[in-house]
Amino acid sequence: MGLSSKDLTGLKDLSPEDIGLILETAAGFKDVLGRDIKKVPALRGKTTVTLFYEPSTRTRTSFELAAKRLSTDVINISVSTSSVVKGETLIDTARNVEALGADFIIVRHSSSGIAQFLAKKLKASVINAGDGTNEHPTQALLDLFTIQEKKGRLNGLKVAIVGDILHSRVAKSNIYGLTRLGAEVRLIGPPTLVPGCLKDLGVRIFYDMDKGLQGADIVMMLRIQTERQGKGFFPSAEEYFRNWGLTTARLAAADPDALVMHPGPMNRGVEIASDVADGGRSVILEQVTNGLAVRMAVLYLLSGTKQ
Amino acid sequence: MPKVLLDKKDIERAITRMSHEIIEKNKGVTSLFLIGIQRGGVHIANRLAARLRDIEGSSIPVGTLDIALYRDDINVRKEQPVVRRTQVPGEISGQKVVLVDDVLFTGRSIRAAMDAVMDLGRPSAIQLAVLVDRGHRELPVKADFVGKNIPTSRDETVTVQLAEDGSEDRVVLEWA
Amino acid sequence: MTILIKNAELTDPSQKMDGLCSILIEDGKIKEITSERSAGKGQKTREKQPQELTVIDAEGRPVIPGLVDMHVHLREPGFEYKETIRTGTEAAVRGGITTVCCMPNTRPVIDNASITSFILSKAAQEGSCSVYPIGAITKGQKGEELAELSILHEAGCIAFSDDGRPVMDSLLMRRALEYSKILEVPLISHCEDLALAAGGVMNEGLTSVMLGLRGIPPQAEEIIVARDIALAELTGARLHIAHVSTAGSVGIIRAAKKRGITDITAETCPHYFHITEEAARDYNTFAKVNPPLRTRKDIEAIREGLQDGTIDVIATDHAPHHLDEKSGDFDSAPSGISGLETSLGLSMKLVDDGVLDMAGLVGKMALTPARILGLFSKNKKGSLKPGFDADLVILDTASEYTVDPALFRSKGVNTPFEGWKLRARAAITLSNGRIHTWT
C-alpha cells in the first residue's frame, strides 16, 4: 500500500483509491488524537519544512502539529523571515531547504501551480497547502473525511458549495474529490464568482440559494473575501449576505440532518450568520480536529511512497 | 502444498487451554483487559474473550491495537505498513493487559505493541498470549500463554487462517 | 560576386514559372531566371564569367523567396540578455527568414530617430539579413501621446505599432490612424481590451478555471479588432491587425473585408494554428503567450481564414526570453514564444494539411507582408523577379527532423514545440546574395 505519487499537489489527478487510502489512514490517526499521549514515533528522524509565502495561522499550525505528532522535526519558514525579501527565487529557496535535509516541504503560495512546479524539481515530498486559486488538497480531504465520518458515505450525497467558487482553491479541490467519490455537487453563488464552464465537470450551478439548498445533505460555506466587493464581483457585503448568506431560515430548505461546514476563517454576518455557525448542525470545529488527522495521514503515507 | 499444523479442533482446544491458563495465572478475570494486535491478533483476542466469559460468566473488555506507527522497520520495509484502527474501550491504567497475537516470531511486533500500549496508559502488568510460537526471537520476549510451540526454519511462513476472515480455521506452514 | 542556382523547383507567387529553373544572381540582386528547358542562356552566362561564378545545384529541391517576417522582437537595445540583433538575425536566416521587421518595445522604445538609426546601423554591421524597424505609435508606448511618426518614418521605420500593448484610448487611436495617412504606412494593432483581459495569463475557460489561472476571454481581442476596424473605416487609414488568435476575430475581419473595407490586413502566427490552451496544462510557461493560445475551434477558424484570404500574413511574433524568466511560476513568467526557427517548418504543415498550396504559403510569408509594408515596391523584397534583392531559400523537405531548442541560433529557447517532428527547413538561405549554410 502507498500513494502513487511522492507529492500531494492536488485532488485533480488523485485516484479514488488514493483518496480512499488517505481517508482510511486518517481514521487510524484520529484514534491517536483521542489519547492523552497524542504523539507517535512513526516518522522519527524526518524533517518537515513549512514554506509559506502567504500569511496563514490555521493551516500552518495544523500542519506543524501534525508533523510534530508524527515525531518529525519541524521548521517554519514564512515570507517575512526568509531570504525571499532579498530577491532569492522560489526554486533557490526550495533547493536550499532540501539541501538542509527536508523530507517534507509544505508550501503555500499566491501563484497557482507552485506546488506542482516544486514537486517536479525536488526529491523531497511536496505538499500543497494552497496555491493561488488552484487547489488546497488537505482542506478538501479533511472535508471529505468529516462528511464520511458523519454520514457514513459520500456516494450519492447532495453537497452544496456556496460562495466565491472562482477564487476558492478549497472549492476546486472539493469539486474534484466529491465528484470523484460519487457525490452530487451543487455550486451556489453570484454569477460573477461561479464560472459557468464548471458544468462540464458534472456539477450543477445555482444562482438562487434557496433552490440550490433544496434537500442538500451538506452545506459547505466558503469565505468571502471582502476585498472582492470593490472589484465589481458583488456590490456590497450586505447585498451578498441577503442573497447568499447562510441563515437559519435558509438552512430550512436543506435536509433536516444537513451538516454545515466552513473552512475558516469565517466572516460572521457576511457569508454565515452566527447562530448557524455556532448551531447544532455546524461541524466547523470538528473539521479543524479532523484536519490534524488527515494531515498526519498524508505525511505518513507520502513517507512510504516508493521513488 | 502447504502443511496443516493445526486444524479447527486443535485451535479450539488451544484457545480453551490458554483461557484456563489466563484465569489460573491471574486468579480470575477481574482487572483483565485483552488487546488484540492488528490484524492477526484481533480475532484470537475475541475468541479468548468469548471463552473466558463462558468459563467465568463475566465479560472482559477487548480492544484492538495498531502498531504500524511504532514499528522499528518503518523505513526499511518494502511495503509501508497500513495504519488501522486502535480502539481500546475504557481505561487501561491499573489494569492487567493481555496482548494477543496470532504468531510470535522475532518479537519486534511485541516490542512495538508494548510501546503503543504504554502511550495509551499505564497498565499494572502486560502479559502476552499467542496462538503459535515459531521461535527465532531477535528481542528478549517470551510469551506467557502459548497455544502451540512449532519449531520452524526462517524461510518458512506460518499463516493463521480463521473463519472470521472467510476461510476455514487452520494454521499452515509454507515454504518460501 | 555571381551566383548561379541550378535545378531550382521555384515557387514565387509574383511570377509564373514552369519546371526547374536556374537563378542568376549578381551583386546581391536577382539578375535573371531561366527555365532549365531553354538551357542556352544560363550556359552563356557561365561561359562569360567563369572565375567569379559560384554554382549551387539545388538538385530539384524547392526554392522560395526569402521570408518576410513582419512581427519580430529583436530585444536590442535594452534586453540583450534575451536576444540581440546579431543572434536574432542569425536565427531568422536559419528559419528561412531574410527580412525582419522588429517591434518597438525595446529599452528605450523605438519612438525616436536615434534608436531607429542605431538599430539600422547595428543590423548593417552585425545582421545576417535585412532589418526594418517598426516605430511606436505613442511616445514610450504609453498610449498617451502620439510619437513623431514622420520623423520616425524618415529615419527608417516602415510601420507603427505599440505592440505588446494596445492603444486603449479610442480617440488617440483615431488620431494615429488619421495622421499615419500622410506616410502611407500601416498601423499595426495589438488588439487587447486591457480592462476585460483583467491581468489574465491564458485563455479563459474550463482549463484556466481548473488551473486556477486568470483567463483572458476571446472577446478581449475581438472588441478591439472591431473597434479598430471601425476606426479604419472612419479614417480611411491602413490598419494591420497583429497576431489574430480567435474565431471571432476571423469572423469580424472577414465581414469587414466583405463590406469593402480593403485597407485592412491581418496576420496570425504558427502557434495559433497548431496548439491550444491545453499546451499550458502543466503550467508550461513556454505556452504562455499574448494573445493566449485558444481552442481547437479557434485553430480551425484561423486555418479557414488563411485559406479564404481573411488572414493575409503568417508572422512569427518571435518573442525570445531568458530561460530564468520562464523558469518559475506561470503568473510571473513573461509572455512569448521563440518562433523564428520553427515558423517555416510549422507553416509548411499547412501545405501538407491542404490548407494552402505552396504559392499561397509563400504569398502569406513573403510577398504579401512585403507589399503591406511597402518593401515590395520600394525595397525590392518578397519576390525573385529580376532586380529584386537576392533573398531566397533552398528548402530541405526530404527528411523529417525534430525541433530541438538546444540547436537554436536564437538566445530564446522558449518554444512549446520542442520534440515536434517537422518536414521542411532551410537547407541554404541567401540574404542579399550572402550564402548561409549549416551543418
PDB file of C-alpha atoms in Angstrom, chain A residues 1-2 24-25 27-29 31-32 35 37 39-42 44 46 70 300-301 303-304 306, chain B residues 65-66 68-70 74-75 78-87 91 116 118-121:
ATOM      1  CA  MET A   1       0.000   0.000   0.000  1.00  0.00           C
ATOM      2  CA  GLY A   2       1.084   3.570  -0.530  1.00  0.00           C
ATOM      3  CA  GLU A  24      -8.880   5.246   5.921  1.00  0.00           C
ATOM      4  CA  THR A  25      -5.474   6.051   7.308  1.00  0.00           C
ATOM      5  CA  ALA A  27      -9.282   7.253  10.814  1.00  0.00           C
ATOM      6  CA  GLY A  28      -6.348   5.456  12.455  1.00  0.00           C
ATOM      7  CA  PHE A  29      -4.737   8.785  13.263  1.00  0.00           C
ATOM      8  CA  ASP A  31      -7.700   7.343  17.279  1.00  0.00           C
ATOM      9  CA  VAL A  32      -4.257   8.615  18.187  1.00  0.00           C
ATOM     10  CA  ARG A  35      -5.474   9.786  23.633  1.00  0.00           C
ATOM     11  CA  ILE A  37      -0.324  10.887  24.587  1.00  0.00           C
ATOM     12  CA  LYS A  39       2.416  11.623  19.667  1.00  0.00           C
ATOM     13  CA  VAL A  40       3.637   8.544  17.786  1.00  0.00           C
ATOM     14  CA  PRO A  41       7.208   7.707  16.811  1.00  0.00           C
ATOM     15  CA  ALA A  42       6.399   6.787  13.191  1.00  0.00           C
ATOM     16  CA  ARG A  44      11.212   9.956  13.939  1.00  0.00           C
ATOM     17  CA  LYS A  46      12.439  13.055   9.426  1.00  0.00           C
ATOM     18  CA  LEU A  70       4.467  12.009  13.947  1.00  0.00           C
ATOM     19  CA  TYR A 300       2.703   9.259   6.900  1.00  0.00           C
ATOM     20  CA  LEU A 301       1.560   7.897   3.541  1.00  0.00           C
ATOM     21  CA  SER A 303       6.803   8.858   3.555  1.00  0.00           C
ATOM     22  CA  GLY A 304       6.016   5.413   2.234  1.00  0.00           C
ATOM     23  CA  LYS A 306       8.385   4.312  -3.387  1.00  0.00           C
TER      24      LYS A 306
ATOM     25  CA  LEU B  65      -4.193  -2.123  18.772  1.00  0.00           C
ATOM     26  CA  ASP B  66      -2.487  -0.905  15.634  1.00  0.00           C
ATOM     27  CA  ALA B  68       2.159   0.385  12.409  1.00  0.00           C
ATOM     28  CA  LEU B  69       3.299   3.719  13.822  1.00  0.00           C
ATOM     29  CA  TYR B  70       5.561   2.049  16.387  1.00  0.00           C
ATOM     30  CA  ILE B  74       9.013   1.542   9.094  1.00  0.00           C
ATOM     31  CA  ASN B  75      11.737   2.926   6.838  1.00  0.00           C
ATOM     32  CA  LYS B  78       9.344  -2.635   1.082  1.00  0.00           C
ATOM     33  CA  GLU B  79       5.663  -2.024   1.745  1.00  0.00           C
ATOM     34  CA  GLN B  80       4.624   0.733   4.107  1.00  0.00           C
ATOM     35  CA  PRO B  81       2.565  -0.732   6.958  1.00  0.00           C
ATOM     36  CA  VAL B  82      -1.134   0.103   6.710  1.00  0.00           C
ATOM     37  CA  VAL B  83      -2.459   2.206   9.572  1.00  0.00           C
ATOM     38  CA  ARG B  84      -5.523   0.516  11.115  1.00  0.00           C
ATOM     39  CA  ARG B  85      -7.837   1.407  13.953  1.00  0.00           C
ATOM     40  CA  THR B  86      -6.770   1.365  17.572  1.00  0.00           C
ATOM     41  CA  GLN B  87      -9.895   1.002  19.675  1.00  0.00           C
ATOM     42  CA  GLU B  91      -9.127   2.943  30.814  1.00  0.00           C
ATOM     43  CA  ALA B 116       1.901   1.541  21.821  1.00  0.00           C
ATOM     44  CA  MET B 118       2.344   2.447  27.153  1.00  0.00           C
ATOM     45  CA  ASP B 119       1.211   5.504  25.147  1.00  0.00           C
ATOM     46  CA  LEU B 120      -2.397   4.553  25.921  1.00  0.00           C
ATOM     47  CA  GLY B 121      -1.918   4.412  29.681  1.00  0.00           C
TER      48      GLY B 121
END
